PDB file of N, CA and C and ligand atoms in Angstrom:
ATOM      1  N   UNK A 221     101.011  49.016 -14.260  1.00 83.00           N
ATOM      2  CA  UNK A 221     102.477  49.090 -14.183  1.00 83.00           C
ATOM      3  C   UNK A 221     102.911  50.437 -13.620  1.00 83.00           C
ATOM      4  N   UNK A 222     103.763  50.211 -12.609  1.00 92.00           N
ATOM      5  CA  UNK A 222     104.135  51.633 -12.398  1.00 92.00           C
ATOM      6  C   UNK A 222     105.109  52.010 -13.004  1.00 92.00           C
ATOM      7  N   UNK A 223     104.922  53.908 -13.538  1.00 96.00           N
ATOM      8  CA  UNK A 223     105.973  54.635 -14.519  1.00 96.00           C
ATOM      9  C   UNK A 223     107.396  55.053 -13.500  1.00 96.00           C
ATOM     10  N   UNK A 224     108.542  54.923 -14.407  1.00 97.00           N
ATOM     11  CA  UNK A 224     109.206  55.507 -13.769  1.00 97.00           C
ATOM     12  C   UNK A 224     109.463  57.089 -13.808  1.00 97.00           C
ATOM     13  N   UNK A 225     109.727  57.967 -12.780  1.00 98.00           N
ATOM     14  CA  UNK A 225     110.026  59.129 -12.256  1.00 98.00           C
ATOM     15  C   UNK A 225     111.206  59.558 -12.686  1.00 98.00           C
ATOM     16  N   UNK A 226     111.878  59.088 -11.975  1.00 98.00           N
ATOM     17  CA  UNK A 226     113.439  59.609 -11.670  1.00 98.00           C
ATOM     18  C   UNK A 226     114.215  59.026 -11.036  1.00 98.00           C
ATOM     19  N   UNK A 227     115.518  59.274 -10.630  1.00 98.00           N
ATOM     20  CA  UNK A 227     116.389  58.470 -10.076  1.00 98.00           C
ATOM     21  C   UNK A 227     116.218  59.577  -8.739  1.00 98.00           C
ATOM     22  N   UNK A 228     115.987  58.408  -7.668  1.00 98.00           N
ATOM     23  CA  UNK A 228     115.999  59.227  -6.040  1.00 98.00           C
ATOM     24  C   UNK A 228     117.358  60.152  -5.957  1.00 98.00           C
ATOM     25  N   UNK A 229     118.571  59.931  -6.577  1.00 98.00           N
ATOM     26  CA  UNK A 229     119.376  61.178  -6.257  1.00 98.00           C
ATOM     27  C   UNK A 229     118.858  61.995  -7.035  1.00 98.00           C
ATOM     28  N   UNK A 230     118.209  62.668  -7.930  1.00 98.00           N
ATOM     29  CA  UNK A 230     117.766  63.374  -8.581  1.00 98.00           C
ATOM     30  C   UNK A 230     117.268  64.270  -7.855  1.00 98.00           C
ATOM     31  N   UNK A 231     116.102  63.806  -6.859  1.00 98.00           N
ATOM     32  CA  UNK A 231     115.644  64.863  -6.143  1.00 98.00           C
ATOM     33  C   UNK A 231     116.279  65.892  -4.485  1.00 98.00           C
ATOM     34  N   UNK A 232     116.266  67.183  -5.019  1.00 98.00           N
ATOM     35  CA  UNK A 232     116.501  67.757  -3.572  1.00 98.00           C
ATOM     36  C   UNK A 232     115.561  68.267  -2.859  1.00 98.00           C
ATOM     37  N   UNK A 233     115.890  67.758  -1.227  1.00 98.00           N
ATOM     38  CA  UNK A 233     114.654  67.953  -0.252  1.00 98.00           C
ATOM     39  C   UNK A 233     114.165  69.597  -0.957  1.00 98.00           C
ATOM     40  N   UNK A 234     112.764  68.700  -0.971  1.00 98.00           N
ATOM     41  CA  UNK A 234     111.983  70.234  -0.916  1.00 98.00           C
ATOM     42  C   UNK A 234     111.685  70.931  -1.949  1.00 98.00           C
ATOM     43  N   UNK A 235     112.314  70.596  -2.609  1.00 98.00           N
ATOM     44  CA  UNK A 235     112.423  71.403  -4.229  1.00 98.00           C
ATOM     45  C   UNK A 235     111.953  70.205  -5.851  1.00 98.00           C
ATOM     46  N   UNK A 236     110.776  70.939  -6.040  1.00 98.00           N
ATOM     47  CA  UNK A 236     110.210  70.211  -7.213  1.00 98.00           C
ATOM     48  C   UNK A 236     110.858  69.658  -7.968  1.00 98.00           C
ATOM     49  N   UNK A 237     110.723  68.566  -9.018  1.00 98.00           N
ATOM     50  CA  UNK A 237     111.454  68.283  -9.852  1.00 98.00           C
ATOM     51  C   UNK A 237     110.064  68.129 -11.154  1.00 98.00           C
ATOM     52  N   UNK A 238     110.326  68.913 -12.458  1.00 98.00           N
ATOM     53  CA  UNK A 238     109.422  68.381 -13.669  1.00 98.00           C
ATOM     54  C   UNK A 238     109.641  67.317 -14.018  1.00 98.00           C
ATOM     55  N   UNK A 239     108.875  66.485 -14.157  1.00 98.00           N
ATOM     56  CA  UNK A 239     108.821  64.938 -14.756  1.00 98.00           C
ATOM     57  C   UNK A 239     108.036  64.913 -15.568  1.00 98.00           C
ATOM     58  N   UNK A 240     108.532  64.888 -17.141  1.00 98.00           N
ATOM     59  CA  UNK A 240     107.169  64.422 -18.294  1.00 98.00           C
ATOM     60  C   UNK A 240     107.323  63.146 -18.903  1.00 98.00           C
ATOM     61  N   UNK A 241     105.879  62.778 -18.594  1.00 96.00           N
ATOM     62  CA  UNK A 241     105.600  61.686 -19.155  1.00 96.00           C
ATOM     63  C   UNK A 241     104.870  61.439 -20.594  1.00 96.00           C
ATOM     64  N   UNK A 242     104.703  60.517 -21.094  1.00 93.00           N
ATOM     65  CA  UNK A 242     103.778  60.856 -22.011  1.00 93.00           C
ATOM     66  C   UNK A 242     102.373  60.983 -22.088  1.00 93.00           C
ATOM     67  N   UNK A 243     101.606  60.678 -20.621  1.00 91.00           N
ATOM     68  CA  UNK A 243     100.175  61.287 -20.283  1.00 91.00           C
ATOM     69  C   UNK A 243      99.804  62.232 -19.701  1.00 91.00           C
ATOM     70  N   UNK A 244     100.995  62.701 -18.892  1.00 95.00           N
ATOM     71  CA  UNK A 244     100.734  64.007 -17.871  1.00 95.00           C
ATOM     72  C   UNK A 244     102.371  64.338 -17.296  1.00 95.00           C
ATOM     73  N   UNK A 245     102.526  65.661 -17.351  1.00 97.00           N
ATOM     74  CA  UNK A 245     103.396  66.393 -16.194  1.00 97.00           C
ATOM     75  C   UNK A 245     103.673  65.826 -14.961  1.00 97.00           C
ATOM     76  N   UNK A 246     104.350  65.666 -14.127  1.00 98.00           N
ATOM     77  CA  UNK A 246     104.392  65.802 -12.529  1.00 98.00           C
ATOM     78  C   UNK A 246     105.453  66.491 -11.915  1.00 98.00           C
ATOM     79  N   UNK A 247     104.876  67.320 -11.031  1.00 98.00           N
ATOM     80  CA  UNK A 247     105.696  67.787  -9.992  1.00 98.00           C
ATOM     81  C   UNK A 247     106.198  66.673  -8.529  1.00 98.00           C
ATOM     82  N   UNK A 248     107.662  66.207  -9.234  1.00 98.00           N
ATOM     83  CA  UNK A 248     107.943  65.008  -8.263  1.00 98.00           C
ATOM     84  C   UNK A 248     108.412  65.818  -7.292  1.00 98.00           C
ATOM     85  N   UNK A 249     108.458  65.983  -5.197  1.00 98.00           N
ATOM     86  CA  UNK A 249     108.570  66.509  -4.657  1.00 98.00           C
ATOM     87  C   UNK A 249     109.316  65.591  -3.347  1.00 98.00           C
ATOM     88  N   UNK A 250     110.613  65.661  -2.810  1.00 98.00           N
ATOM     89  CA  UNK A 250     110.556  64.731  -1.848  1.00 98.00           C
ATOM     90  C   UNK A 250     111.062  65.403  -0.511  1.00 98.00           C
ATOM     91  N   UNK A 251     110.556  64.749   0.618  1.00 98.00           N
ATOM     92  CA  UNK A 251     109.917  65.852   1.889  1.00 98.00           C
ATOM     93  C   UNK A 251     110.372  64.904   2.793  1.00 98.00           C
ATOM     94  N   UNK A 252     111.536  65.057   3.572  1.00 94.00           N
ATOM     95  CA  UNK A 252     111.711  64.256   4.463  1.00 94.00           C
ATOM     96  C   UNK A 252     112.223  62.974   3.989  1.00 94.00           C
ATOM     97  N   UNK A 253     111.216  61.826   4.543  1.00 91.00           N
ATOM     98  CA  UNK A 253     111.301  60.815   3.894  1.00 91.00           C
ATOM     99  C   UNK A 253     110.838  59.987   3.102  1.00 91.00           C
ATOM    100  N   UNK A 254     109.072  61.063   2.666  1.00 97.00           N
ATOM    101  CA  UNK A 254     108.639  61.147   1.808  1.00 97.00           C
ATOM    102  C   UNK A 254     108.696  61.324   0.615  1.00 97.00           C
ATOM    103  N   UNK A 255     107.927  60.934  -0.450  1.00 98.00           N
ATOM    104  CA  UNK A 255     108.362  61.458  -2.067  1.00 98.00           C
ATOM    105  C   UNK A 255     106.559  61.655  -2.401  1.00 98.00           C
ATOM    106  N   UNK A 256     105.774  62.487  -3.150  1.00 98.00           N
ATOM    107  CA  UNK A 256     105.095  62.880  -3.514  1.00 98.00           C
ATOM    108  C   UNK A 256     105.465  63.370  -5.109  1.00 98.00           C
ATOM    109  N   UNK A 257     103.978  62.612  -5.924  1.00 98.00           N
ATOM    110  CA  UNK A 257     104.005  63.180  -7.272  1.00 98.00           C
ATOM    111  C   UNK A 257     102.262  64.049  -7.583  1.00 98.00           C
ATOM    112  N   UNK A 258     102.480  65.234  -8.123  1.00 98.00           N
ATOM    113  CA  UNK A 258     101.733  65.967  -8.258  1.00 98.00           C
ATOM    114  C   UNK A 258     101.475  66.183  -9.821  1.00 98.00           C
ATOM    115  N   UNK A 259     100.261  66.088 -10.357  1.00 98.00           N
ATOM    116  CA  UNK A 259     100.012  66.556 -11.568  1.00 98.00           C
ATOM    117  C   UNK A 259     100.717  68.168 -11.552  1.00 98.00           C
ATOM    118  N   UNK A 260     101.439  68.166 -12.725  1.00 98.00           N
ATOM    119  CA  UNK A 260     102.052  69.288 -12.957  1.00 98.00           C
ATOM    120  C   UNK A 260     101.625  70.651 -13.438  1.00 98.00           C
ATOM    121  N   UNK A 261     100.151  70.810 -13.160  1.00 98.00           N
ATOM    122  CA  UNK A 261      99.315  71.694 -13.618  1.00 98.00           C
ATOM    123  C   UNK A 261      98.495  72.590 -12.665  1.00 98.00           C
ATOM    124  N   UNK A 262      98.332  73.801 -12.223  1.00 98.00           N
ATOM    125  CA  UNK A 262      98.096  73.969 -11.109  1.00 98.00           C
ATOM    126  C   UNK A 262      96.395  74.681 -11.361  1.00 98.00           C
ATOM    127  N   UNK A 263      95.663  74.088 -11.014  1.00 98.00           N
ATOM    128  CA  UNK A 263      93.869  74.108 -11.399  1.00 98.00           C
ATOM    129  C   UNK A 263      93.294  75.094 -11.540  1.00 98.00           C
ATOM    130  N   UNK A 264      93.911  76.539 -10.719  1.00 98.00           N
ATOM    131  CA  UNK A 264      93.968  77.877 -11.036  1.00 98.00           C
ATOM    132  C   UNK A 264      93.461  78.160 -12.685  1.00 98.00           C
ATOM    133  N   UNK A 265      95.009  78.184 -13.078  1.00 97.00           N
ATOM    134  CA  UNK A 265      94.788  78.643 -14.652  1.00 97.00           C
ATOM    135  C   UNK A 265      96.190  77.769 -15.303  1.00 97.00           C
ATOM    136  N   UNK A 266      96.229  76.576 -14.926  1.00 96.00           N
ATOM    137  CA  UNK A 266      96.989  75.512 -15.844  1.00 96.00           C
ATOM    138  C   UNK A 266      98.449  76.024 -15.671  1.00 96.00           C
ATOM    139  N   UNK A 267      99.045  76.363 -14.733  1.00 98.00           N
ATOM    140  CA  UNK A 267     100.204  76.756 -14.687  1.00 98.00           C
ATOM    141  C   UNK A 267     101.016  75.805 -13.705  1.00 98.00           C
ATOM    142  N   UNK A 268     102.607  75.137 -14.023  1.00 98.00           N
ATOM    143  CA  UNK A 268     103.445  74.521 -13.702  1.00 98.00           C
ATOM    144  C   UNK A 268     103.441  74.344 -12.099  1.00 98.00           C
ATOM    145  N   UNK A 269     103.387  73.827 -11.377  1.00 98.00           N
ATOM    146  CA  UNK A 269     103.497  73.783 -10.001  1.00 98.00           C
ATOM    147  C   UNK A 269     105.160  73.391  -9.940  1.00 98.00           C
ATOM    148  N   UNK A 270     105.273  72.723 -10.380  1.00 98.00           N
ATOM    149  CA  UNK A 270     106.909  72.799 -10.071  1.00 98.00           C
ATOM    150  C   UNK A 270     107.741  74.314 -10.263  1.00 98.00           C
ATOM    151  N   UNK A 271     107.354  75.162 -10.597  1.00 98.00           N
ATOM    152  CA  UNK A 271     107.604  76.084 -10.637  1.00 98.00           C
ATOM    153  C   UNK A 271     107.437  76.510  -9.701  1.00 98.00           C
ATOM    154  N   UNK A 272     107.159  76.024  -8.425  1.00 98.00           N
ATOM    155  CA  UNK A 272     106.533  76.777  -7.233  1.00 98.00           C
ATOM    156  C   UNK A 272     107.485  76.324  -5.818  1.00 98.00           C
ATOM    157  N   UNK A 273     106.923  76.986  -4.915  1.00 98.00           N
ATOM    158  CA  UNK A 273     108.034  77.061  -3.427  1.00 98.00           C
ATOM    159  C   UNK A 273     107.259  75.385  -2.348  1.00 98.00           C
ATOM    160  N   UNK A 274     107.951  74.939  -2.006  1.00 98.00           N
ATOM    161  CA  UNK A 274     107.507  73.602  -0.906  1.00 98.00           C
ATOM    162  C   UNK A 274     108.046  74.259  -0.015  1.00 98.00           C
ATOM    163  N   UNK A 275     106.543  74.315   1.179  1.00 97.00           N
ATOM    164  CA  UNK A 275     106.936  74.156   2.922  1.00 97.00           C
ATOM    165  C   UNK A 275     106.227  73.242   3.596  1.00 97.00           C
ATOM    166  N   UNK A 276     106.614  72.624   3.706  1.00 96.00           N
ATOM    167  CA  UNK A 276     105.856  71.322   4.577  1.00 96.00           C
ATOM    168  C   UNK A 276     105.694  70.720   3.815  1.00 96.00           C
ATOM    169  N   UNK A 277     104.517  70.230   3.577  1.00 97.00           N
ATOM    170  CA  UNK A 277     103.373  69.111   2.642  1.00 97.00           C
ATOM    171  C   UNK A 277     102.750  70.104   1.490  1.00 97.00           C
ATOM    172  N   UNK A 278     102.716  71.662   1.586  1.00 98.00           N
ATOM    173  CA  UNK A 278     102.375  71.925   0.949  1.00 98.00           C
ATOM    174  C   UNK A 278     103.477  72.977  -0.736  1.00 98.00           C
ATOM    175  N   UNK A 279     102.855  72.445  -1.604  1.00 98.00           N
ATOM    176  CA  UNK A 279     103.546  73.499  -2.325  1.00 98.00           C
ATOM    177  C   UNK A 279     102.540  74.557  -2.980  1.00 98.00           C
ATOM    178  N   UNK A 280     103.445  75.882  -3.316  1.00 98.00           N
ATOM    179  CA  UNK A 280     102.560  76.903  -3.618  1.00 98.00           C
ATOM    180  C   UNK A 280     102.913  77.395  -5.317  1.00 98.00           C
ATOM    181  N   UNK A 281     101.630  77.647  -5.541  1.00 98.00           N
ATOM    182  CA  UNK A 281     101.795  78.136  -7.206  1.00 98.00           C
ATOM    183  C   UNK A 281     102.754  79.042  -7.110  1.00 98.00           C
ATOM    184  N   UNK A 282     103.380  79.783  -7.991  1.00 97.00           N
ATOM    185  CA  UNK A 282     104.082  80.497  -8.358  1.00 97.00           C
ATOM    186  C   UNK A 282     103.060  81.907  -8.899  1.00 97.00           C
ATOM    187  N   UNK A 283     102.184  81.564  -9.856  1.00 98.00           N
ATOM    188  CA  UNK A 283     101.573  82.499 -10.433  1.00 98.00           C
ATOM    189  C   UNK A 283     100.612  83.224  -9.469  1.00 98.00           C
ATOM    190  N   UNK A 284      99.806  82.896  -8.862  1.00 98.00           N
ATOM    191  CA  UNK A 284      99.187  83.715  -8.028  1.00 98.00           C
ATOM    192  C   UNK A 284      98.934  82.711  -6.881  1.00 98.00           C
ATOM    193  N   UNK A 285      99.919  82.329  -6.428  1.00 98.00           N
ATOM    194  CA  UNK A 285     100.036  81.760  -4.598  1.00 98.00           C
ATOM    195  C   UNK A 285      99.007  80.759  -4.722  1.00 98.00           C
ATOM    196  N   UNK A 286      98.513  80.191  -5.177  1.00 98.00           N
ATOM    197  CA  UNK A 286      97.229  79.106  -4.455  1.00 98.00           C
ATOM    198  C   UNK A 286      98.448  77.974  -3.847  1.00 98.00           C
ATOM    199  N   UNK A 287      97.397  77.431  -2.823  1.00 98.00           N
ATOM    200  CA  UNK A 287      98.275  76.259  -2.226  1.00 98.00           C
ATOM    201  C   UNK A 287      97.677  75.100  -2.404  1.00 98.00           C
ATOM    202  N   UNK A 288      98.529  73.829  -2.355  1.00 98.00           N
ATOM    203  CA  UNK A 288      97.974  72.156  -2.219  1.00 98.00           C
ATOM    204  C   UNK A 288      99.030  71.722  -1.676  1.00 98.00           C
ATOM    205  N   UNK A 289      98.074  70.804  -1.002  1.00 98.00           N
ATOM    206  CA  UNK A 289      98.427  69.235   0.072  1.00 98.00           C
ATOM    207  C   UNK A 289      99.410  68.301  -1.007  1.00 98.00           C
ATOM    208  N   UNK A 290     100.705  68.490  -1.015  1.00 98.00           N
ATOM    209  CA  UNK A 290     100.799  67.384  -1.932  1.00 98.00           C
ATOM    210  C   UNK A 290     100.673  66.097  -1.431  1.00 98.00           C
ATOM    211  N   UNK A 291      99.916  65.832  -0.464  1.00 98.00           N
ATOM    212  CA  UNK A 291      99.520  64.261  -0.124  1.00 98.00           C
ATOM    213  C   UNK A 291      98.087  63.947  -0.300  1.00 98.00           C
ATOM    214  N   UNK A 292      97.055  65.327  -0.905  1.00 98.00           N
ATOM    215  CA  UNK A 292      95.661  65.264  -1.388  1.00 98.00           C
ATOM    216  C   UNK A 292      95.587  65.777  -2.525  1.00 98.00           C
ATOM    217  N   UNK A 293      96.279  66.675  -2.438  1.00 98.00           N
ATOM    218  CA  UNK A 293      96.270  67.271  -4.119  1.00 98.00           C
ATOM    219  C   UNK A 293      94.808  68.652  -3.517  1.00 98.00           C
ATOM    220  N   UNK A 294      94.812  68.382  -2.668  1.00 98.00           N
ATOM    221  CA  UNK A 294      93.256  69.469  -1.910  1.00 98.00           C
ATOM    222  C   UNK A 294      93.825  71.130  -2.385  1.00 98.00           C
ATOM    223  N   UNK A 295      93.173  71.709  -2.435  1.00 98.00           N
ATOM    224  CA  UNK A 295      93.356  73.261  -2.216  1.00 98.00           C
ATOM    225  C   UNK A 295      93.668  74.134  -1.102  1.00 98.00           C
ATOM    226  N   UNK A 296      94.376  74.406  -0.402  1.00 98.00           N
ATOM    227  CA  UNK A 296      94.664  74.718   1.029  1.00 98.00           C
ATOM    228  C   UNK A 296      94.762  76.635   0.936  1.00 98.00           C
ATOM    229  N   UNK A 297      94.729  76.746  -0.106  1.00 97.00           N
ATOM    230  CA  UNK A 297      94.732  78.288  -0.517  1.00 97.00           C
ATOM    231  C   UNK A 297      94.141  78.479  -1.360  1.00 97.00           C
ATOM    232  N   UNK A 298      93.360  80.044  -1.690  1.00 97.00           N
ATOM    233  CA  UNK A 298      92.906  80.542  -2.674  1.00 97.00           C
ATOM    234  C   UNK A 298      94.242  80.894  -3.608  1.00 97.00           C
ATOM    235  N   UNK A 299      93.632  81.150  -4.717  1.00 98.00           N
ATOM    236  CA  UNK A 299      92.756  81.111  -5.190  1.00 98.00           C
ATOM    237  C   UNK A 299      92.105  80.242  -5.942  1.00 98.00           C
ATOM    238  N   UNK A 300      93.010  79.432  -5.962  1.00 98.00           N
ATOM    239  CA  UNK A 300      92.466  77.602  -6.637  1.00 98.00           C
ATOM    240  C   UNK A 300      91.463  77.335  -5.629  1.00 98.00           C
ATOM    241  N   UNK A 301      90.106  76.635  -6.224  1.00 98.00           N
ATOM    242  CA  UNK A 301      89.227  75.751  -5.307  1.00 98.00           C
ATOM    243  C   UNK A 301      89.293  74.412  -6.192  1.00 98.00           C
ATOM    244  N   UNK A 302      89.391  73.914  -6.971  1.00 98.00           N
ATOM    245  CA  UNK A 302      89.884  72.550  -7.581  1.00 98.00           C
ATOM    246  C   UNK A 302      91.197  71.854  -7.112  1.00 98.00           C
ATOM    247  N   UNK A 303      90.920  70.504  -6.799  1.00 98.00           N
ATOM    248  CA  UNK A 303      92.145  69.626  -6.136  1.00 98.00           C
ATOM    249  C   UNK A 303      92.583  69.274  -7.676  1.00 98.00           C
ATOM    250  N   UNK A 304      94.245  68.981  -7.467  1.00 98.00           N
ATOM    251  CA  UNK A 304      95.065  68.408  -8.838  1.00 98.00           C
ATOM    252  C   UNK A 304      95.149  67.125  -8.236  1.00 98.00           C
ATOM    253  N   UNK A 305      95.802  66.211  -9.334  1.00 98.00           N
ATOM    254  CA  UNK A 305      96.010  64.804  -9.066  1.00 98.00           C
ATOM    255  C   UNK A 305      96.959  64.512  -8.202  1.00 98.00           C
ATOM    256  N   UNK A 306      97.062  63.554  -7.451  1.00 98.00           N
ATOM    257  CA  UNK A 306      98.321  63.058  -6.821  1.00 98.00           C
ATOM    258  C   UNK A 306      98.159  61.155  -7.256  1.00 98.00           C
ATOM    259  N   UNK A 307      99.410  60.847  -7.295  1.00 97.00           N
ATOM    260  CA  UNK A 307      99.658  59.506  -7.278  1.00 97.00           C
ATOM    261  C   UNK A 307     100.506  58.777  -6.540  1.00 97.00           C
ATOM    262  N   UNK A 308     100.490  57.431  -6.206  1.00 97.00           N
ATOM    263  CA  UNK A 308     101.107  57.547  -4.898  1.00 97.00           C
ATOM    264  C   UNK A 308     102.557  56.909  -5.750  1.00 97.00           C
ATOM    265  N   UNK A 309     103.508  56.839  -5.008  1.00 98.00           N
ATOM    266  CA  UNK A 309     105.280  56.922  -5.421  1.00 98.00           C
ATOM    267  C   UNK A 309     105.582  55.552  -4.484  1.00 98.00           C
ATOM    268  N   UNK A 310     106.844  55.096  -5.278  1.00 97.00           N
ATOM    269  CA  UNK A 310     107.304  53.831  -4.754  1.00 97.00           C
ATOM    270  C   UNK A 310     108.842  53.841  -4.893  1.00 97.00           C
ATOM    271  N   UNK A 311     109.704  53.675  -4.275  1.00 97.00           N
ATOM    272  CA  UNK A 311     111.647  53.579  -4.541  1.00 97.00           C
ATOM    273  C   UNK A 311     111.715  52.584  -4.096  1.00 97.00           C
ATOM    274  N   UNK A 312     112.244  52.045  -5.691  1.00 97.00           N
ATOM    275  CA  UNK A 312     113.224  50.691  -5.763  1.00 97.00           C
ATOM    276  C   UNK A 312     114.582  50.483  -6.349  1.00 97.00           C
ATOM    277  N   UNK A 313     115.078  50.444  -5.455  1.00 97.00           N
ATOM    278  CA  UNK A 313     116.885  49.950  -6.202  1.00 97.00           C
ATOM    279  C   UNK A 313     116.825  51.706  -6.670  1.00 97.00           C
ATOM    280  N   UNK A 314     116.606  52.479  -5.681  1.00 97.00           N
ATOM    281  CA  UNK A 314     117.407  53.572  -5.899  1.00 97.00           C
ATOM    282  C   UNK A 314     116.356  54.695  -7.150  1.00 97.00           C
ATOM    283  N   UNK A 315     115.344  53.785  -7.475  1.00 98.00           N
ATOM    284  CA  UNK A 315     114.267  54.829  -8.711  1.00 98.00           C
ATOM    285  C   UNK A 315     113.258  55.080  -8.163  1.00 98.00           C
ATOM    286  N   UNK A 316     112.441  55.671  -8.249  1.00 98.00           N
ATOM    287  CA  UNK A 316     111.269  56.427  -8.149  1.00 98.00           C
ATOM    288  C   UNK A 316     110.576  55.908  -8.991  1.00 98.00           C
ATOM    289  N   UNK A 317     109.117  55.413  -8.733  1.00 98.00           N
ATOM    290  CA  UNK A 317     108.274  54.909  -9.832  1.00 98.00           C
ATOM    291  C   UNK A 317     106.778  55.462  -9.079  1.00 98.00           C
ATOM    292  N   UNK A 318     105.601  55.834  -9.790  1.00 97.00           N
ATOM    293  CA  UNK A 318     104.534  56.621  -9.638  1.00 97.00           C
ATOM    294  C   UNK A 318     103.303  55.751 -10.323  1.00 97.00           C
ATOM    295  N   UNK A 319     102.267  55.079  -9.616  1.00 95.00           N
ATOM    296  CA  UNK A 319     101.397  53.932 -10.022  1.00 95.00           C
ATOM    297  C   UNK A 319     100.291  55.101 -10.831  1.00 95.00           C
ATOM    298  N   UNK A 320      99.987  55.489 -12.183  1.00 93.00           N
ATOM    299  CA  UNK A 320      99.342  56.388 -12.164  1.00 93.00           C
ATOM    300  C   UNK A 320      97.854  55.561 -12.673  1.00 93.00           C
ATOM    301  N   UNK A 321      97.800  54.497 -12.839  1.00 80.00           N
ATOM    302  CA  UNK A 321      96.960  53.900 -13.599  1.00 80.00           C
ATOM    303  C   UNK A 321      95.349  54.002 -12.378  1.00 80.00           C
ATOM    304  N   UNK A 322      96.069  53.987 -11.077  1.00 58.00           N
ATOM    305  CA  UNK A 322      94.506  54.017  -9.741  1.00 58.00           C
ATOM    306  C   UNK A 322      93.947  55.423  -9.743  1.00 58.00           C
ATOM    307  N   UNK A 323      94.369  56.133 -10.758  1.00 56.00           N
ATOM    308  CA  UNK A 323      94.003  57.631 -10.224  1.00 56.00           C
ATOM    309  C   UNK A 323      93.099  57.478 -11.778  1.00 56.00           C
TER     310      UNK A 323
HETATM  311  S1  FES B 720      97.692  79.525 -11.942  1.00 90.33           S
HETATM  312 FE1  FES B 720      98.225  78.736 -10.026  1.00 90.33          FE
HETATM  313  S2  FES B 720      97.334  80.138  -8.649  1.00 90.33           S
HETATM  314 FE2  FES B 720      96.760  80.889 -10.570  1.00 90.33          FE
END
């Protein structure tokens, strides 16, 4: 079943939104015409990624800069070498819903 997120006006381009669920955090992120959900934990040293700056595809920790793909969840910067989760996102009738059960 997919969880719901948020309501698509909720999010502004570019800028994280915290979403807690009751299994995990996400940093919901929407990019264009994209929407990306990111485990909300950044592999470094467990710190909030929504707390952090989006340019492009990627967003950056806050605490000490590491970067990720939010469309791999990959490491694109030090100092993180561990990828975080991503799940893929779906809008219907205006909500945001995040299939987390394939990950
Ligand atoms: S906790 Fe994110 S880079 Fe260190």
């Amino acid at each position: 079943m997919p969880e719901r997120l948020c309501a698509l006006s909720e999010l502004k381009e570019s800028t994280p939104l915290r979403v807690e669920l009751p299994q995990l955090d996400l940093a919901v992120v929407k990019v264009r015409d994209e929407i990306f959900a990111i485990e909300d934990l950044c592999s470094h040293a467990e710190y909030p990624l929504s707390d952090g700056d989006v340019q492009g595809c990627a967003i950056e920790c806050e605490l000490h800069g590491s970067r990720f793909d939010l469309r791999t969840g990959k490491p694109t910067g030090p100092p993180a070498n561990q990828p975080v989760a991503v799940f893929e996102t779906s809008v219907i009738d205006g909500v945001v819903y995040a299939e987390l059960e394939n990950n």
